[in-house]
Amino acid sequence: MITAGIDVGSVSTKVVLLVDNEIKYLVRPTGWSPRYAGEQTYHELLAQVGCKPENVAYRVGTGYGRISLGFIDKAVTEIHCHARGANYLVGRGGLVIDIGGQDSKAILINQQGKVIDFTMNDKCAAGTGRFLQVMAAALGVDVSELADLAAGRNPLEINSMCTVFAESEVISLLAKGADKRDIIAGIHRSVARRVWGMASRFMPAEQVIFTGGVARNHHIKDQLAREAGVPVIVPELSQVAGALGAALYARELAEKC
Ligand code: ADP
């Protein structure tokens, strides 16, 4: 059986095809049109895998752009898709922390991957991937370079909670001659503290499963591990956890049909 999960996020669109138990996936920028990004990425992956659209048994959409997708059979919330995908990748439940482009979520799941409780920040860019993107742009580096630049440095205090003010703070630290790498370390600490401030209410948990695009940043992972005091696991497919969860829901729903 082939089922599909389509996760249209603010920054990137992730599609997973579950071909029996094999995971095929594709990540593309969302750009200006969530609908177009969802359709294009889905059809591009189908072509890569050599699968005709009519051979897909069921399609589940998730992410902020799910409502714009005309070709899906059902939409499922990001919380449930991320929980399901994370538990499939890691197992044994725990606390899932997902940091994406425009929000961050903390989801407590049991050993079967069922959601026990959750909280999310989708009101403020601080503590999200957007904050890191804005700061990287202000410092003239790419987001993918941030973690290596921060490692082993002395984090400078970034006091502003607001992204716009924090950007001004970074620019004035630069003007005062502060080392860029110490500023970047401070930016990481600010993101990790903000997210942990939201997630820590669900501790104790046996493990933290870190997903979303920001899980590619190993320095944020290290900062979270320091706060958590339990292993922080970043699954290899962390960025597509939500799309994988959607594809797993699709398989369950197809089997019920
Ligand atoms: P969304 O689901 O909201 O589209 P993602 O989960 O795809 O967001 O995460 C996007 C964020 O991931 C970006 O804002 C950026 O901060 C971060 N990111 C993306 N690629 C990388 C990378 N190579 N290294 C570090 N961080 C990255």
PDB file of C-alpha atoms and ligand atoms in Angstrom:
ATOM      1  CA  MET A   1       0.000   0.000   0.000  1.00  0.00           C
ATOM      2  CA  ILE A   2       1.149   3.553  -0.717  1.00  0.00           C
ATOM      3  CA  THR A   3       0.004   6.469   1.438  1.00  0.00           C
ATOM      4  CA  ALA A   4       1.074  10.106   1.529  1.00  0.00           C
ATOM      5  CA  GLY A   5       1.654  12.774   4.168  1.00  0.00           C
ATOM      6  CA  ILE A   6       1.977  16.393   3.083  1.00  0.00           C
ATOM      7  CA  ASP A   7       3.230  18.916   5.667  1.00  0.00           C
ATOM      8  CA  VAL A   8       3.058  22.463   4.345  1.00  0.00           C
ATOM      9  CA  GLY A   9       5.060  24.639   6.757  1.00  0.00           C
ATOM     10  CA  SER A  10       5.799  28.361   6.707  1.00  0.00           C
ATOM     11  CA  VAL A  11       9.348  27.793   5.471  1.00  0.00           C
ATOM     12  CA  SER A  12       9.397  24.345   3.907  1.00  0.00           C
ATOM     13  CA  THR A  13       7.013  21.792   2.466  1.00  0.00           C
ATOM     14  CA  LYS A  14       7.680  18.187   3.367  1.00  0.00           C
ATOM     15  CA  VAL A  15       6.122  15.178   1.628  1.00  0.00           C
ATOM     16  CA  VAL A  16       6.459  11.563   2.738  1.00  0.00           C
ATOM     17  CA  LEU A  17       5.313   8.570   0.722  1.00  0.00           C
ATOM     18  CA  LEU A  18       5.007   5.370   2.726  1.00  0.00           C
ATOM     19  CA  VAL A  19       5.570   2.602   0.228  1.00  0.00           C
ATOM     20  CA  ASP A  20       4.639  -0.361   2.441  1.00  0.00           C
ATOM     21  CA  ASN A  21       7.185   0.305   5.215  1.00  0.00           C
ATOM     22  CA  GLU A  22       9.672   2.216   3.134  1.00  0.00           C
ATOM     23  CA  ILE A  23       9.875   5.984   3.708  1.00  0.00           C
ATOM     24  CA  LYS A  24      10.404   8.188   0.647  1.00  0.00           C
ATOM     25  CA  TYR A  25      10.535  11.928   1.244  1.00  0.00           C
ATOM     26  CA  LEU A  26      11.142  15.297  -0.323  1.00  0.00           C
ATOM     27  CA  VAL A  27      11.623  18.777   1.199  1.00  0.00           C
ATOM     28  CA  ARG A  28      11.117  21.949  -0.842  1.00  0.00           C
ATOM     29  CA  PRO A  29      10.766  25.647   0.088  1.00  0.00           C
ATOM     30  CA  THR A  30       7.131  26.700   0.565  1.00  0.00           C
ATOM     31  CA  GLY A  31       7.590  30.106  -1.068  1.00  0.00           C
ATOM     32  CA  TRP A  32       4.615  32.384  -1.583  1.00  0.00           C
ATOM     33  CA  SER A  33       1.946  29.745  -2.321  1.00  0.00           C
ATOM     34  CA  PRO A  34       1.322  26.897   0.165  1.00  0.00           C
ATOM     35  CA  ARG A  35      -1.113  25.293  -2.264  1.00  0.00           C
ATOM     36  CA  TYR A  36       1.343  25.295  -5.165  1.00  0.00           C
ATOM     37  CA  ALA A  37       4.223  24.108  -2.945  1.00  0.00           C
ATOM     38  CA  GLY A  38       2.122  21.217  -1.608  1.00  0.00           C
ATOM     39  CA  GLU A  39       0.984  20.060  -5.046  1.00  0.00           C
ATOM     40  CA  GLN A  40       4.367  20.507  -6.714  1.00  0.00           C
ATOM     41  CA  THR A  41       6.338  18.718  -3.997  1.00  0.00           C
ATOM     42  CA  TYR A  42       3.817  15.854  -3.908  1.00  0.00           C
ATOM     43  CA  HIS A  43       3.922  15.343  -7.680  1.00  0.00           C
ATOM     44  CA  GLU A  44       7.707  15.687  -7.800  1.00  0.00           C
ATOM     45  CA  LEU A  45       8.104  12.933  -5.209  1.00  0.00           C
ATOM     46  CA  LEU A  46       5.560  10.711  -6.991  1.00  0.00           C
ATOM     47  CA  ALA A  47       7.587  11.109 -10.212  1.00  0.00           C
ATOM     48  CA  GLN A  48      10.860  10.335  -8.368  1.00  0.00           C
ATOM     49  CA  VAL A  49       9.383   7.168  -6.884  1.00  0.00           C
ATOM     50  CA  GLY A  50       7.684   6.202 -10.183  1.00  0.00           C
ATOM     51  CA  CYS A  51       4.218   6.119  -8.614  1.00  0.00           C
ATOM     52  CA  LYS A  52       1.011   7.240 -10.359  1.00  0.00           C
ATOM     53  CA  PRO A  53      -1.325   9.499  -8.311  1.00  0.00           C
ATOM     54  CA  GLU A  54      -4.152   6.936  -8.623  1.00  0.00           C
ATOM     55  CA  ASN A  55      -1.977   4.340  -6.863  1.00  0.00           C
ATOM     56  CA  VAL A  56      -1.854   6.380  -3.643  1.00  0.00           C
ATOM     57  CA  ALA A  57      -4.479   4.889  -1.314  1.00  0.00           C
ATOM     58  CA  TYR A  58      -4.896   7.905   1.002  1.00  0.00           C
ATOM     59  CA  ARG A  59      -3.455  11.414   1.481  1.00  0.00           C
ATOM     60  CA  VAL A  60      -3.308  13.344   4.761  1.00  0.00           C
ATOM     61  CA  GLY A  61      -2.315  17.007   4.915  1.00  0.00           C
ATOM     62  CA  THR A  62      -0.874  18.841   7.911  1.00  0.00           C
ATOM     63  CA  GLY A  63       1.024  22.059   8.728  1.00  0.00           C
ATOM     64  CA  TYR A  64      -0.247  25.618   8.560  1.00  0.00           C
ATOM     65  CA  GLY A  65      -0.916  25.314   4.810  1.00  0.00           C
ATOM     66  CA  ARG A  66      -3.002  22.123   5.027  1.00  0.00           C
ATOM     67  CA  ILE A  67      -6.279  23.986   4.540  1.00  0.00           C
ATOM     68  CA  SER A  68      -5.128  25.196   1.118  1.00  0.00           C
ATOM     69  CA  LEU A  69      -4.542  21.674  -0.241  1.00  0.00           C
ATOM     70  CA  GLY A  70      -7.321  20.623  -2.579  1.00  0.00           C
ATOM     71  CA  PHE A  71      -6.116  17.088  -3.292  1.00  0.00           C
ATOM     72  CA  ILE A  72      -5.911  15.582   0.203  1.00  0.00           C
ATOM     73  CA  ASP A  73      -8.444  13.156   1.705  1.00  0.00           C
ATOM     74  CA  LYS A  74      -8.162  14.521   5.244  1.00  0.00           C
ATOM     75  CA  ALA A  75      -6.379  17.199   7.267  1.00  0.00           C
ATOM     76  CA  VAL A  76      -4.881  16.304  10.663  1.00  0.00           C
ATOM     77  CA  THR A  77      -3.379  18.778  13.179  1.00  0.00           C
ATOM     78  CA  GLU A  78       0.375  19.255  13.358  1.00  0.00           C
ATOM     79  CA  ILE A  79       0.398  18.241  17.031  1.00  0.00           C
ATOM     80  CA  HIS A  80      -0.955  14.767  16.264  1.00  0.00           C
ATOM     81  CA  CYS A  81       1.167  14.291  13.140  1.00  0.00           C
ATOM     82  CA  HIS A  82       4.400  15.358  14.855  1.00  0.00           C
ATOM     83  CA  ALA A  83       3.692  13.136  17.857  1.00  0.00           C
ATOM     84  CA  ARG A  84       3.007  10.141  15.654  1.00  0.00           C
ATOM     85  CA  GLY A  85       5.993  10.714  13.370  1.00  0.00           C
ATOM     86  CA  ALA A  86       8.424  11.338  16.239  1.00  0.00           C
ATOM     87  CA  ASN A  87       7.330   8.218  18.077  1.00  0.00           C
ATOM     88  CA  TYR A  88       7.637   6.115  14.917  1.00  0.00           C
ATOM     89  CA  LEU A  89      11.206   7.363  14.403  1.00  0.00           C
ATOM     90  CA  VAL A  90      12.363   7.004  18.003  1.00  0.00           C
ATOM     91  CA  GLY A  91       9.827   4.942  19.974  1.00  0.00           C
ATOM     92  CA  ARG A  92       9.257   4.755  23.769  1.00  0.00           C
ATOM     93  CA  GLY A  93       7.386   8.084  23.979  1.00  0.00           C
ATOM     94  CA  GLY A  94       8.718  11.104  25.870  1.00  0.00           C
ATOM     95  CA  LEU A  95       8.700  14.838  25.300  1.00  0.00           C
ATOM     96  CA  VAL A  96       8.677  15.938  21.656  1.00  0.00           C
ATOM     97  CA  ILE A  97      10.076  19.424  21.040  1.00  0.00           C
ATOM     98  CA  ASP A  98       9.446  20.658  17.517  1.00  0.00           C
ATOM     99  CA  ILE A  99      10.975  23.967  16.425  1.00  0.00           C
ATOM    100  CA  GLY A 100       9.912  25.033  12.963  1.00  0.00           C
ATOM    101  CA  GLY A 101      10.002  28.246  10.983  1.00  0.00           C
ATOM    102  CA  GLN A 102       7.176  30.077  12.685  1.00  0.00           C
ATOM    103  CA  ASP A 103       6.278  28.149  15.791  1.00  0.00           C
ATOM    104  CA  SER A 104       7.600  25.842  18.473  1.00  0.00           C
ATOM    105  CA  LYS A 105       5.716  23.019  20.143  1.00  0.00           C
ATOM    106  CA  ALA A 106       6.203  20.779  23.172  1.00  0.00           C
ATOM    107  CA  ILE A 107       4.182  17.560  23.075  1.00  0.00           C
ATOM    108  CA  LEU A 108       4.143  14.928  25.795  1.00  0.00           C
ATOM    109  CA  ILE A 109       3.456  11.485  24.340  1.00  0.00           C
ATOM    110  CA  ASN A 110       3.024   8.062  25.865  1.00  0.00           C
ATOM    111  CA  GLN A 111       4.845   4.896  24.767  1.00  0.00           C
ATOM    112  CA  GLN A 112       2.219   4.284  22.073  1.00  0.00           C
ATOM    113  CA  GLY A 113       2.776   7.777  20.644  1.00  0.00           C
ATOM    114  CA  LYS A 114      -0.578   9.119  21.887  1.00  0.00           C
ATOM    115  CA  VAL A 115      -0.679  12.808  22.865  1.00  0.00           C
ATOM    116  CA  ILE A 116      -1.017  13.272  26.636  1.00  0.00           C
ATOM    117  CA  ASP A 117      -0.612  17.055  26.668  1.00  0.00           C
ATOM    118  CA  PHE A 118       0.917  19.808  24.574  1.00  0.00           C
ATOM    119  CA  THR A 119       1.666  23.491  24.402  1.00  0.00           C
ATOM    120  CA  MET A 120       2.834  25.707  21.575  1.00  0.00           C
ATOM    121  CA  ASN A 121       4.117  29.161  20.779  1.00  0.00           C
ATOM    122  CA  ASP A 122       2.772  30.465  17.495  1.00  0.00           C
ATOM    123  CA  LYS A 123       2.321  34.065  18.594  1.00  0.00           C
ATOM    124  CA  CYS A 124       5.893  35.279  18.746  1.00  0.00           C
ATOM    125  CA  ALA A 125       8.888  34.650  16.487  1.00  0.00           C
ATOM    126  CA  ALA A 126      11.315  34.462  19.441  1.00  0.00           C
ATOM    127  CA  GLY A 127      12.083  30.784  20.075  1.00  0.00           C
ATOM    128  CA  THR A 128      11.409  29.780  16.474  1.00  0.00           C
ATOM    129  CA  GLY A 129      13.455  29.189  13.330  1.00  0.00           C
ATOM    130  CA  ARG A 130      12.412  32.627  12.093  1.00  0.00           C
ATOM    131  CA  PHE A 131      14.336  34.241  14.971  1.00  0.00           C
ATOM    132  CA  LEU A 132      17.466  32.342  13.912  1.00  0.00           C
ATOM    133  CA  GLN A 133      16.918  33.317  10.264  1.00  0.00           C
ATOM    134  CA  VAL A 134      16.528  37.034  11.106  1.00  0.00           C
ATOM    135  CA  MET A 135      19.640  36.969  13.315  1.00  0.00           C
ATOM    136  CA  ALA A 136      21.665  35.053  10.719  1.00  0.00           C
ATOM    137  CA  ALA A 137      20.724  37.646   8.085  1.00  0.00           C
ATOM    138  CA  ALA A 138      21.698  40.515  10.442  1.00  0.00           C
ATOM    139  CA  LEU A 139      25.079  38.863  10.988  1.00  0.00           C
ATOM    140  CA  GLY A 140      25.633  38.025   7.323  1.00  0.00           C
ATOM    141  CA  VAL A 141      25.793  34.235   7.770  1.00  0.00           C
ATOM    142  CA  ASP A 142      23.612  31.310   6.697  1.00  0.00           C
ATOM    143  CA  VAL A 143      21.386  29.519   9.263  1.00  0.00           C
ATOM    144  CA  SER A 144      23.240  26.294   8.484  1.00  0.00           C
ATOM    145  CA  GLU A 145      26.509  27.918   9.713  1.00  0.00           C
ATOM    146  CA  LEU A 146      25.157  29.198  13.039  1.00  0.00           C
ATOM    147  CA  ALA A 147      25.720  26.088  15.189  1.00  0.00           C
ATOM    148  CA  ASP A 148      29.405  25.678  14.288  1.00  0.00           C
ATOM    149  CA  LEU A 149      30.059  29.378  14.857  1.00  0.00           C
ATOM    150  CA  ALA A 150      28.469  29.242  18.329  1.00  0.00           C
ATOM    151  CA  ALA A 151      30.136  26.065  19.576  1.00  0.00           C
ATOM    152  CA  GLY A 152      32.585  26.636  22.430  1.00  0.00           C
ATOM    153  CA  ARG A 153      32.028  30.426  22.581  1.00  0.00           C
ATOM    154  CA  ASN A 154      31.015  32.686  25.486  1.00  0.00           C
ATOM    155  CA  PRO A 155      27.327  33.507  24.983  1.00  0.00           C
ATOM    156  CA  LEU A 156      26.560  37.213  25.253  1.00  0.00           C
ATOM    157  CA  GLU A 157      23.299  38.189  26.896  1.00  0.00           C
ATOM    158  CA  ILE A 158      20.493  38.955  24.424  1.00  0.00           C
ATOM    159  CA  ASN A 159      17.819  40.511  26.617  1.00  0.00           C
ATOM    160  CA  SER A 160      15.039  41.413  24.193  1.00  0.00           C
ATOM    161  CA  MET A 161      12.200  38.949  23.877  1.00  0.00           C
ATOM    162  CA  CYS A 162      10.992  40.613  20.688  1.00  0.00           C
ATOM    163  CA  THR A 163      12.712  39.601  17.431  1.00  0.00           C
ATOM    164  CA  VAL A 164      12.802  43.165  16.103  1.00  0.00           C
ATOM    165  CA  PHE A 165      14.390  44.555  19.300  1.00  0.00           C
ATOM    166  CA  ALA A 166      16.748  41.573  19.556  1.00  0.00           C
ATOM    167  CA  GLU A 167      17.945  42.336  16.026  1.00  0.00           C
ATOM    168  CA  SER A 168      18.702  45.944  17.084  1.00  0.00           C
ATOM    169  CA  GLU A 169      20.514  44.571  20.151  1.00  0.00           C
ATOM    170  CA  VAL A 170      22.656  42.340  17.924  1.00  0.00           C
ATOM    171  CA  ILE A 171      23.485  45.252  15.620  1.00  0.00           C
ATOM    172  CA  SER A 172      24.506  47.458  18.547  1.00  0.00           C
ATOM    173  CA  LEU A 173      26.662  44.631  20.037  1.00  0.00           C
ATOM    174  CA  LEU A 174      28.419  44.401  16.664  1.00  0.00           C
ATOM    175  CA  ALA A 175      28.914  48.187  16.656  1.00  0.00           C
ATOM    176  CA  LYS A 176      30.525  47.936  20.114  1.00  0.00           C
ATOM    177  CA  GLY A 177      33.025  45.441  18.705  1.00  0.00           C
ATOM    178  CA  ALA A 178      31.617  42.239  20.251  1.00  0.00           C
ATOM    179  CA  ASP A 179      32.772  38.980  18.676  1.00  0.00           C
ATOM    180  CA  LYS A 180      30.207  37.717  16.178  1.00  0.00           C
ATOM    181  CA  ARG A 181      30.575  34.145  17.471  1.00  0.00           C
ATOM    182  CA  ASP A 182      29.822  35.183  21.071  1.00  0.00           C
ATOM    183  CA  ILE A 183      26.716  37.006  19.823  1.00  0.00           C
ATOM    184  CA  ILE A 184      25.655  33.888  17.919  1.00  0.00           C
ATOM    185  CA  ALA A 185      26.193  31.770  21.051  1.00  0.00           C
ATOM    186  CA  GLY A 186      23.959  34.243  22.927  1.00  0.00           C
ATOM    187  CA  ILE A 187      21.285  33.939  20.234  1.00  0.00           C
ATOM    188  CA  HIS A 188      21.296  30.147  20.624  1.00  0.00           C
ATOM    189  CA  ARG A 189      21.016  30.405  24.391  1.00  0.00           C
ATOM    190  CA  SER A 190      18.101  32.799  24.023  1.00  0.00           C
ATOM    191  CA  VAL A 191      16.213  30.406  21.700  1.00  0.00           C
ATOM    192  CA  ALA A 192      16.915  27.350  23.872  1.00  0.00           C
ATOM    193  CA  ARG A 193      15.873  29.148  27.077  1.00  0.00           C
ATOM    194  CA  ARG A 194      12.698  30.409  25.496  1.00  0.00           C
ATOM    195  CA  VAL A 195      11.709  26.964  24.199  1.00  0.00           C
ATOM    196  CA  TRP A 196      12.724  25.217  27.400  1.00  0.00           C
ATOM    197  CA  GLY A 197      10.689  27.755  29.415  1.00  0.00           C
ATOM    198  CA  MET A 198       7.669  26.482  27.499  1.00  0.00           C
ATOM    199  CA  ALA A 199       8.553  22.751  27.432  1.00  0.00           C
ATOM    200  CA  SER A 200       9.947  22.139  30.926  1.00  0.00           C
ATOM    201  CA  ARG A 201       6.479  21.913  32.492  1.00  0.00           C
ATOM    202  CA  PHE A 202       6.250  18.407  30.975  1.00  0.00           C
ATOM    203  CA  MET A 203       9.327  17.124  32.772  1.00  0.00           C
ATOM    204  CA  PRO A 204      10.231  14.618  34.058  1.00  0.00           C
ATOM    205  CA  ALA A 205      10.199  12.677  30.794  1.00  0.00           C
ATOM    206  CA  GLU A 206      12.537   9.837  29.963  1.00  0.00           C
ATOM    207  CA  GLN A 207      13.817  11.403  26.789  1.00  0.00           C
ATOM    208  CA  VAL A 208      13.398  14.457  24.581  1.00  0.00           C
ATOM    209  CA  ILE A 209      12.810  13.925  20.873  1.00  0.00           C
ATOM    210  CA  PHE A 210      13.840  17.052  18.970  1.00  0.00           C
ATOM    211  CA  THR A 211      12.236  17.596  15.549  1.00  0.00           C
ATOM    212  CA  GLY A 212      11.598  20.347  12.984  1.00  0.00           C
ATOM    213  CA  GLY A 213      14.070  22.216  10.802  1.00  0.00           C
ATOM    214  CA  VAL A 214      15.825  23.735  13.816  1.00  0.00           C
ATOM    215  CA  ALA A 215      16.734  20.220  15.029  1.00  0.00           C
ATOM    216  CA  ARG A 216      19.392  20.375  12.295  1.00  0.00           C
ATOM    217  CA  ASN A 217      21.159  22.921  14.516  1.00  0.00           C
ATOM    218  CA  HIS A 218      23.361  20.810  16.848  1.00  0.00           C
ATOM    219  CA  HIS A 219      24.108  23.734  19.168  1.00  0.00           C
ATOM    220  CA  ILE A 220      20.412  24.211  19.996  1.00  0.00           C
ATOM    221  CA  LYS A 221      20.273  20.450  20.642  1.00  0.00           C
ATOM    222  CA  ASP A 222      23.245  20.710  23.060  1.00  0.00           C
ATOM    223  CA  GLN A 223      21.667  23.674  24.857  1.00  0.00           C
ATOM    224  CA  LEU A 224      18.373  21.808  25.250  1.00  0.00           C
ATOM    225  CA  ALA A 225      20.229  18.726  26.542  1.00  0.00           C
ATOM    226  CA  ARG A 226      21.928  20.871  29.186  1.00  0.00           C
ATOM    227  CA  GLU A 227      18.589  22.210  30.356  1.00  0.00           C
ATOM    228  CA  ALA A 228      16.769  18.858  30.162  1.00  0.00           C
ATOM    229  CA  GLY A 229      19.286  16.586  31.903  1.00  0.00           C
ATOM    230  CA  VAL A 230      17.978  13.630  29.853  1.00  0.00           C
ATOM    231  CA  PRO A 231      19.057  12.452  26.375  1.00  0.00           C
ATOM    232  CA  VAL A 232      17.910  14.710  23.531  1.00  0.00           C
ATOM    233  CA  ILE A 233      17.487  12.580  20.438  1.00  0.00           C
ATOM    234  CA  VAL A 234      17.452  14.053  16.939  1.00  0.00           C
ATOM    235  CA  PRO A 235      16.173  11.400  14.539  1.00  0.00           C
ATOM    236  CA  GLU A 236      17.748  11.357  11.107  1.00  0.00           C
ATOM    237  CA  LEU A 237      14.443  12.340   9.499  1.00  0.00           C
ATOM    238  CA  SER A 238      13.637  14.998  12.129  1.00  0.00           C
ATOM    239  CA  GLN A 239      12.517  17.637   9.618  1.00  0.00           C
ATOM    240  CA  VAL A 240       9.933  15.315   8.039  1.00  0.00           C
ATOM    241  CA  ALA A 241       8.489  13.930  11.300  1.00  0.00           C
ATOM    242  CA  GLY A 242       5.173  15.764  10.746  1.00  0.00           C
ATOM    243  CA  ALA A 243       4.806  14.552   7.161  1.00  0.00           C
ATOM    244  CA  LEU A 244       5.695  11.022   8.268  1.00  0.00           C
ATOM    245  CA  GLY A 245       3.049  11.179  10.994  1.00  0.00           C
ATOM    246  CA  ALA A 246       0.542  12.336   8.361  1.00  0.00           C
ATOM    247  CA  ALA A 247       1.483   9.396   6.094  1.00  0.00           C
ATOM    248  CA  LEU A 248       1.036   6.998   9.053  1.00  0.00           C
ATOM    249  CA  TYR A 249      -2.431   8.463   9.734  1.00  0.00           C
ATOM    250  CA  ALA A 250      -3.164   8.055   6.026  1.00  0.00           C
ATOM    251  CA  ARG A 251      -2.219   4.370   6.219  1.00  0.00           C
ATOM    252  CA  GLU A 252      -4.455   3.811   9.249  1.00  0.00           C
ATOM    253  CA  LEU A 253      -7.370   5.595   7.555  1.00  0.00           C
ATOM    254  CA  ALA A 254      -6.860   3.690   4.279  1.00  0.00           C
ATOM    255  CA  GLU A 255      -6.962   0.392   6.159  1.00  0.00           C
ATOM    256  CA  LYS A 256     -10.306   1.400   7.701  1.00  0.00           C
ATOM    257  CA  CYS A 257     -11.827   2.267   4.308  1.00  0.00           C
TER     258      CYS A 257
HETATM  259  P1  ADP B   1       8.194  24.946   8.875  1.00  0.00           P
HETATM  260  O1  ADP B   1       7.610  23.573   9.146  1.00  0.00           O
HETATM  261  O2  ADP B   1       7.577  26.043   9.686  1.00  0.00           O
HETATM  262  O3  ADP B   1       8.234  25.264   7.409  1.00  0.00           O
HETATM  263  P2  ADP B   1      10.815  23.768   9.344  1.00  0.00           P
HETATM  264  O4  ADP B   1      10.496  22.704  10.352  1.00  0.00           O
HETATM  265  O5  ADP B   1      11.103  23.330   7.970  1.00  0.00           O
HETATM  266  O6  ADP B   1       9.703  24.907   9.382  1.00  0.00           O
HETATM  267  O7  ADP B   1      12.056  24.597   9.927  1.00  0.00           O
HETATM  268  C1  ADP B   1      12.521  25.762   9.303  1.00  0.00           C
HETATM  269  C2  ADP B   1      13.658  26.338  10.150  1.00  0.00           C
HETATM  270  O8  ADP B   1      14.717  25.388  10.224  1.00  0.00           O
HETATM  271  C3  ADP B   1      14.270  27.586   9.538  1.00  0.00           C
HETATM  272  O9  ADP B   1      13.603  28.748   9.997  1.00  0.00           O
HETATM  273  C4  ADP B   1      15.723  27.523  10.028  1.00  0.00           C
HETATM  274  O10 ADP B   1      15.875  28.255  11.247  1.00  0.00           O
HETATM  275  C5  ADP B   1      15.965  26.045  10.344  1.00  0.00           C
HETATM  276  N1  ADP B   1      16.874  25.386   9.385  1.00  0.00           N
HETATM  277  C6  ADP B   1      16.588  25.011   8.128  1.00  0.00           C
HETATM  278  N2  ADP B   1      17.663  24.429   7.544  1.00  0.00           N
HETATM  279  C7  ADP B   1      18.645  24.417   8.466  1.00  0.00           C
HETATM  280  C8  ADP B   1      20.009  23.948   8.479  1.00  0.00           C
HETATM  281  N3  ADP B   1      20.580  23.376   7.424  1.00  0.00           N
HETATM  282  N4  ADP B   1      20.710  24.099   9.633  1.00  0.00           N
HETATM  283  C9  ADP B   1      20.157  24.685  10.710  1.00  0.00           C
HETATM  284  N5  ADP B   1      18.891  25.151  10.765  1.00  0.00           N
HETATM  285  C10 ADP B   1      18.143  25.032   9.656  1.00  0.00           C
END
